Coordinates of C-alpha atoms in Angstrom, one line a residue:
X60 CA -67.7 -18.3 -52.6
X61 CA -65.0 -16.9 -53.5
X62 CA -63.8 -15.9 -56.8
X63 CA -61.5 -18.9 -58.3
X64 CA -58.1 -18.4 -60.3
X65 CA -58.1 -19.8 -64.2
X66 CA -57.9 -23.5 -64.2
X67 CA -55.5 -24.1 -67.1
X68 CA -53.1 -27.1 -68.2
X69 CA -49.3 -28.3 -66.4
X70 CA -48.1 -26.9 -68.8
X71 CA -49.3 -23.4 -69.1
X72 CA -49.6 -22.9 -65.2
X73 CA -45.1 -23.4 -65.5
X74 CA -45.4 -21.5 -68.4
X75 CA -47.2 -18.3 -66.6
X76 CA -44.8 -19.1 -63.2
X77 CA -41.7 -19.6 -64.7
X78 CA -43.2 -15.7 -66.7
X79 CA -43.7 -14.6 -63.3
X80 CA -40.6 -16.3 -61.7
X81 CA -37.8 -14.1 -64.1
X82 CA -40.2 -11.1 -61.7
X83 CA -39.0 -12.9 -58.2
X84 CA -35.2 -13.0 -59.6
X85 CA -34.6 -9.7 -60.2
X86 CA -36.4 -8.4 -57.9
X87 CA -33.7 -10.5 -55.0
X88 CA -31.5 -9.3 -56.7
X89 CA -32.1 -5.6 -56.2
X90 CA -33.1 -6.7 -52.4
X91 CA -29.6 -6.8 -52.5
X92 CA -27.8 -5.3 -54.2
X93 CA -30.0 -2.7 -51.9
X94 CA -28.7 -4.2 -49.1
X95 CA -24.9 -4.1 -50.0
X96 CA -26.5 0.4 -50.2
X97 CA -27.0 -0.7 -47.3
X98 CA -24.2 -1.8 -45.6
X99 CA -21.9 1.2 -47.0
X100 CA -23.8 3.6 -45.8
X101 CA -22.1 6.1 -43.1
X102 CA -23.3 7.2 -39.6
X103 CA -24.3 9.4 -37.3
X104 CA -23.0 10.0 -33.7
X105 CA -25.2 9.4 -30.8
X106 CA -24.9 11.1 -27.3
X107 CA -24.5 9.3 -23.9
X108 CA -28.7 8.9 -23.4
X109 CA -30.2 6.7 -20.5
X110 CA -33.2 4.1 -20.7
X111 CA -35.3 2.8 -18.2
X112 CA -34.3 -0.7 -18.2
X113 CA -36.5 -3.1 -15.7
X114 CA -34.4 -2.1 -13.1
X115 CA -33.4 0.4 -14.0
X116 CA -31.5 3.0 -15.5
X117 CA -29.4 2.5 -18.2
X118 CA -26.8 3.8 -20.8
X119 CA -27.5 3.0 -24.7
X120 CA -24.3 1.2 -25.1
X121 CA -25.0 -0.9 -22.1
X122 CA -28.3 -2.5 -23.6
X123 CA -26.3 -3.7 -25.7
X124 CA -25.8 -5.5 -23.8
X125 CA -22.0 -7.1 -24.8
X126 CA -23.0 -6.9 -28.5
X127 CA -21.5 -4.7 -30.8
X128 CA -24.8 -3.9 -33.1
X129 CA -28.6 -3.6 -32.2
X130 CA -32.0 -2.8 -33.4
X131 CA -34.4 -1.6 -31.7
X132 CA -37.8 -1.2 -32.6
X133 CA -40.4 1.7 -31.4
X134 CA -43.4 1.0 -30.3
X135 CA -46.0 3.4 -30.0
X136 CA -47.6 3.7 -26.7
X137 CA -50.8 5.3 -26.2
X138 CA -51.3 7.3 -22.6
X139 CA -53.3 5.0 -19.4
X140 CA -54.6 2.6 -21.8
X141 CA -54.0 -0.8 -20.9
X142 CA -54.0 -2.3 -24.8
X143 CA -51.4 -0.4 -27.0
X144 CA -51.3 -0.3 -31.0
X145 CA -52.7 -3.1 -32.8
X146 CA -49.8 -2.9 -35.2
X147 CA -46.8 -2.9 -33.3
X148 CA -47.9 -5.5 -30.6
X149 CA -49.1 -7.6 -34.1
X150 CA -46.0 -6.3 -35.9
X151 CA -43.8 -7.6 -32.8
X152 CA -45.7 -10.8 -31.1
X153 CA -43.1 -12.9 -34.8
X154 CA -40.1 -12.2 -32.7
X155 CA -40.1 -14.7 -30.4
X156 CA -36.8 -16.9 -30.9
X157 CA -34.2 -14.0 -31.4
X158 CA -30.9 -15.9 -30.3
X159 CA -30.1 -17.0 -33.5
X160 CA -28.7 -13.3 -33.3
X161 CA -25.8 -13.7 -31.6
X162 CA -24.3 -15.3 -34.0
X163 CA -23.8 -12.1 -36.6
X164 CA -22.9 -9.6 -32.5
X165 CA -26.5 -8.6 -32.8
X166 CA -29.5 -7.7 -30.2
X167 CA -33.6 -6.8 -30.8
X168 CA -35.1 -4.9 -28.5
X169 CA -38.3 -3.1 -27.9
X170 CA -38.3 1.0 -26.9
X171 CA -41.4 2.5 -25.9
X172 CA -42.5 6.3 -25.2
X173 CA -44.6 4.7 -21.6
X174 CA -43.5 4.5 -18.3
X175 CA -41.3 1.4 -18.0
X176 CA -43.6 0.2 -15.3
X177 CA -46.5 0.0 -17.2
X178 CA -44.0 -1.3 -20.2
X179 CA -43.6 -4.3 -19.0
X180 CA -46.5 -4.7 -17.4
X181 CA -47.7 -5.1 -20.7
X182 CA -45.2 -7.1 -22.5
X183 CA -46.4 -9.4 -19.9
X184 CA -49.7 -9.1 -20.5
X185 CA -49.0 -9.7 -24.9
X186 CA -45.9 -12.0 -23.7
X187 CA -43.8 -9.6 -25.7
X188 CA -40.6 -12.2 -25.0
X189 CA -37.8 -9.1 -26.1
X190 CA -36.3 -6.9 -23.5
X191 CA -37.9 -3.8 -22.7
X192 CA -37.0 -0.4 -22.5
X193 CA -38.5 3.0 -21.8
X194 CA -37.2 6.1 -23.2
X195 CA -39.9 8.1 -21.7
X196 CA -37.4 9.9 -19.0
X197 CA -35.1 11.1 -22.4
X198 CA -35.5 12.4 -26.1
X199 CA -34.0 9.8 -27.2
X200 CA -37.6 8.4 -29.3
X201 CA -37.9 11.4 -30.4
X202 CA -34.0 12.2 -31.5
X203 CA -35.1 8.8 -33.9
X204 CA -37.7 9.2 -35.0
X205 CA -40.1 8.0 -33.0
X206 CA -41.6 10.8 -30.1
X207 CA -44.0 10.6 -28.1
X208 CA -47.7 10.2 -29.9
X209 CA -45.3 9.6 -32.8
X210 CA -45.5 6.7 -35.0
X211 CA -43.4 3.2 -35.1
X212 CA -39.8 3.7 -36.1
X213 CA -37.0 1.3 -36.4
X214 CA -34.1 2.7 -36.2
X215 CA -30.6 0.0 -35.8
X216 CA -26.7 1.1 -34.0
X217 CA -23.5 0.2 -33.7
X218 CA -21.4 0.3 -30.8
X219 CA -16.7 0.8 -30.4
X220 CA -16.8 1.0 -27.6
X221 CA -18.9 2.9 -25.2
X222 CA -19.4 5.6 -28.6
X223 CA -22.7 4.6 -30.2
X224 CA -23.3 5.5 -33.5
X225 CA -27.7 5.8 -35.2
X226 CA -26.8 3.6 -39.3
X227 CA -30.4 3.2 -40.3
X228 CA -33.1 4.5 -40.3
X229 CA -36.8 3.7 -41.6
X230 CA -41.0 3.9 -40.8
X231 CA -44.6 2.9 -42.8
X232 CA -44.4 0.3 -45.0
X233 CA -40.7 0.1 -44.5
X234 CA -40.9 -2.0 -41.4
X235 CA -42.6 -4.8 -43.9
X236 CA -38.9 -6.2 -45.1
X237 CA -38.8 -7.2 -41.1
X238 CA -42.0 -9.5 -41.2
X239 CA -42.4 -13.1 -42.0
X240 CA -46.6 -12.4 -41.4
X241 CA -46.1 -10.7 -44.8
X242 CA -43.9 -12.8 -46.9
X243 CA -46.7 -16.4 -46.2
X244 CA -49.8 -14.2 -46.7
X245 CA -48.7 -12.7 -50.0
X246 CA -48.0 -16.2 -51.2
X247 CA -51.7 -17.0 -50.7
X248 CA -54.1 -16.8 -53.6
X249 CA -55.8 -14.4 -52.0
X250 CA -52.8 -12.4 -50.8
X251 CA -53.7 -10.0 -48.1
X252 CA -57.4 -9.5 -49.5
X253 CA -57.4 -5.7 -48.6
X254 CA -59.0 -3.6 -51.1
X255 CA -55.8 -0.9 -51.6
X256 CA -54.0 -3.9 -53.3
X257 CA -54.5 -4.9 -57.1
X258 CA -56.6 -7.7 -57.2
X259 CA -58.3 -9.5 -59.9
X260 CA -62.3 -8.6 -60.3
X261 CA -64.1 -10.8 -57.3
X262 CA -61.5 -11.7 -55.3
X263 CA -62.4 -11.0 -51.6
X264 CA -60.9 -7.8 -50.1
X265 CA -62.0 -6.3 -47.0
X266 CA -60.9 -2.4 -45.2
X267 CA -57.1 -3.0 -44.1
X268 CA -56.2 -4.0 -41.0
X269 CA -59.5 -5.7 -41.0
X270 CA -57.2 -9.0 -41.0
X271 CA -54.9 -7.8 -38.4
X272 CA -54.7 -9.8 -34.8
X273 CA -55.3 -6.5 -33.1
X274 CA -54.2 -7.1 -29.3
X275 CA -56.3 -8.6 -27.6
X276 CA -56.0 -11.1 -30.3
X277 CA -51.9 -11.0 -29.3
X278 CA -52.8 -10.6 -25.5
X279 CA -54.8 -14.5 -25.8
X280 CA -52.7 -16.1 -28.3
X281 CA -49.4 -15.5 -26.2
X282 CA -50.3 -13.6 -23.0
X283 CA -52.2 -13.4 -20.1
X284 CA -55.3 -10.6 -21.4
X285 CA -55.1 -9.8 -17.3
X286 CA -52.6 -8.7 -15.7

């Protein structure tokens, strides 16, 4: 049986929760301040890239689908592999209902270095619902921090007519802020149960990533593994 948290009376528990709440509220205010600084970032104009979509070549400005704001998840890609990056596949599987972004004049899409026919097949295989685009024949991925053979990234763009501007970028653990999965898991008494985490003595801990759902798991849950 796993080690358990200490058992205390209700007043002691409430006192310690209140102390934690002070730090949680401070973190919320700091995130508000970070978002305010993000809204004040300058931007850089992008060239007129042509990517590949399910229906053929498409200009970067057209990927906005009439919206003024665009979030792009740059998905890692391994040429010739049936199962692509498990972390990217798991992360993007969270986003199945994105219609609410219409109210904010925004869209969320996936861009990958894989050929578009392979990318669309993989999208179907794992049950991903976002629109996918390929930058295999464009320098777009390289220019926004997601080159062939490189890591994943998130980039945000603003469109003014036919002109597109890059407003924000992150990669690595910076992408976590977009995930509701990590937020839920971090509420659990045992947390993510990964060895790098600061946990009490005796807490269950496993190698990093070992509890993450893999690409085949995601396909079994949401898609068509045989596609």
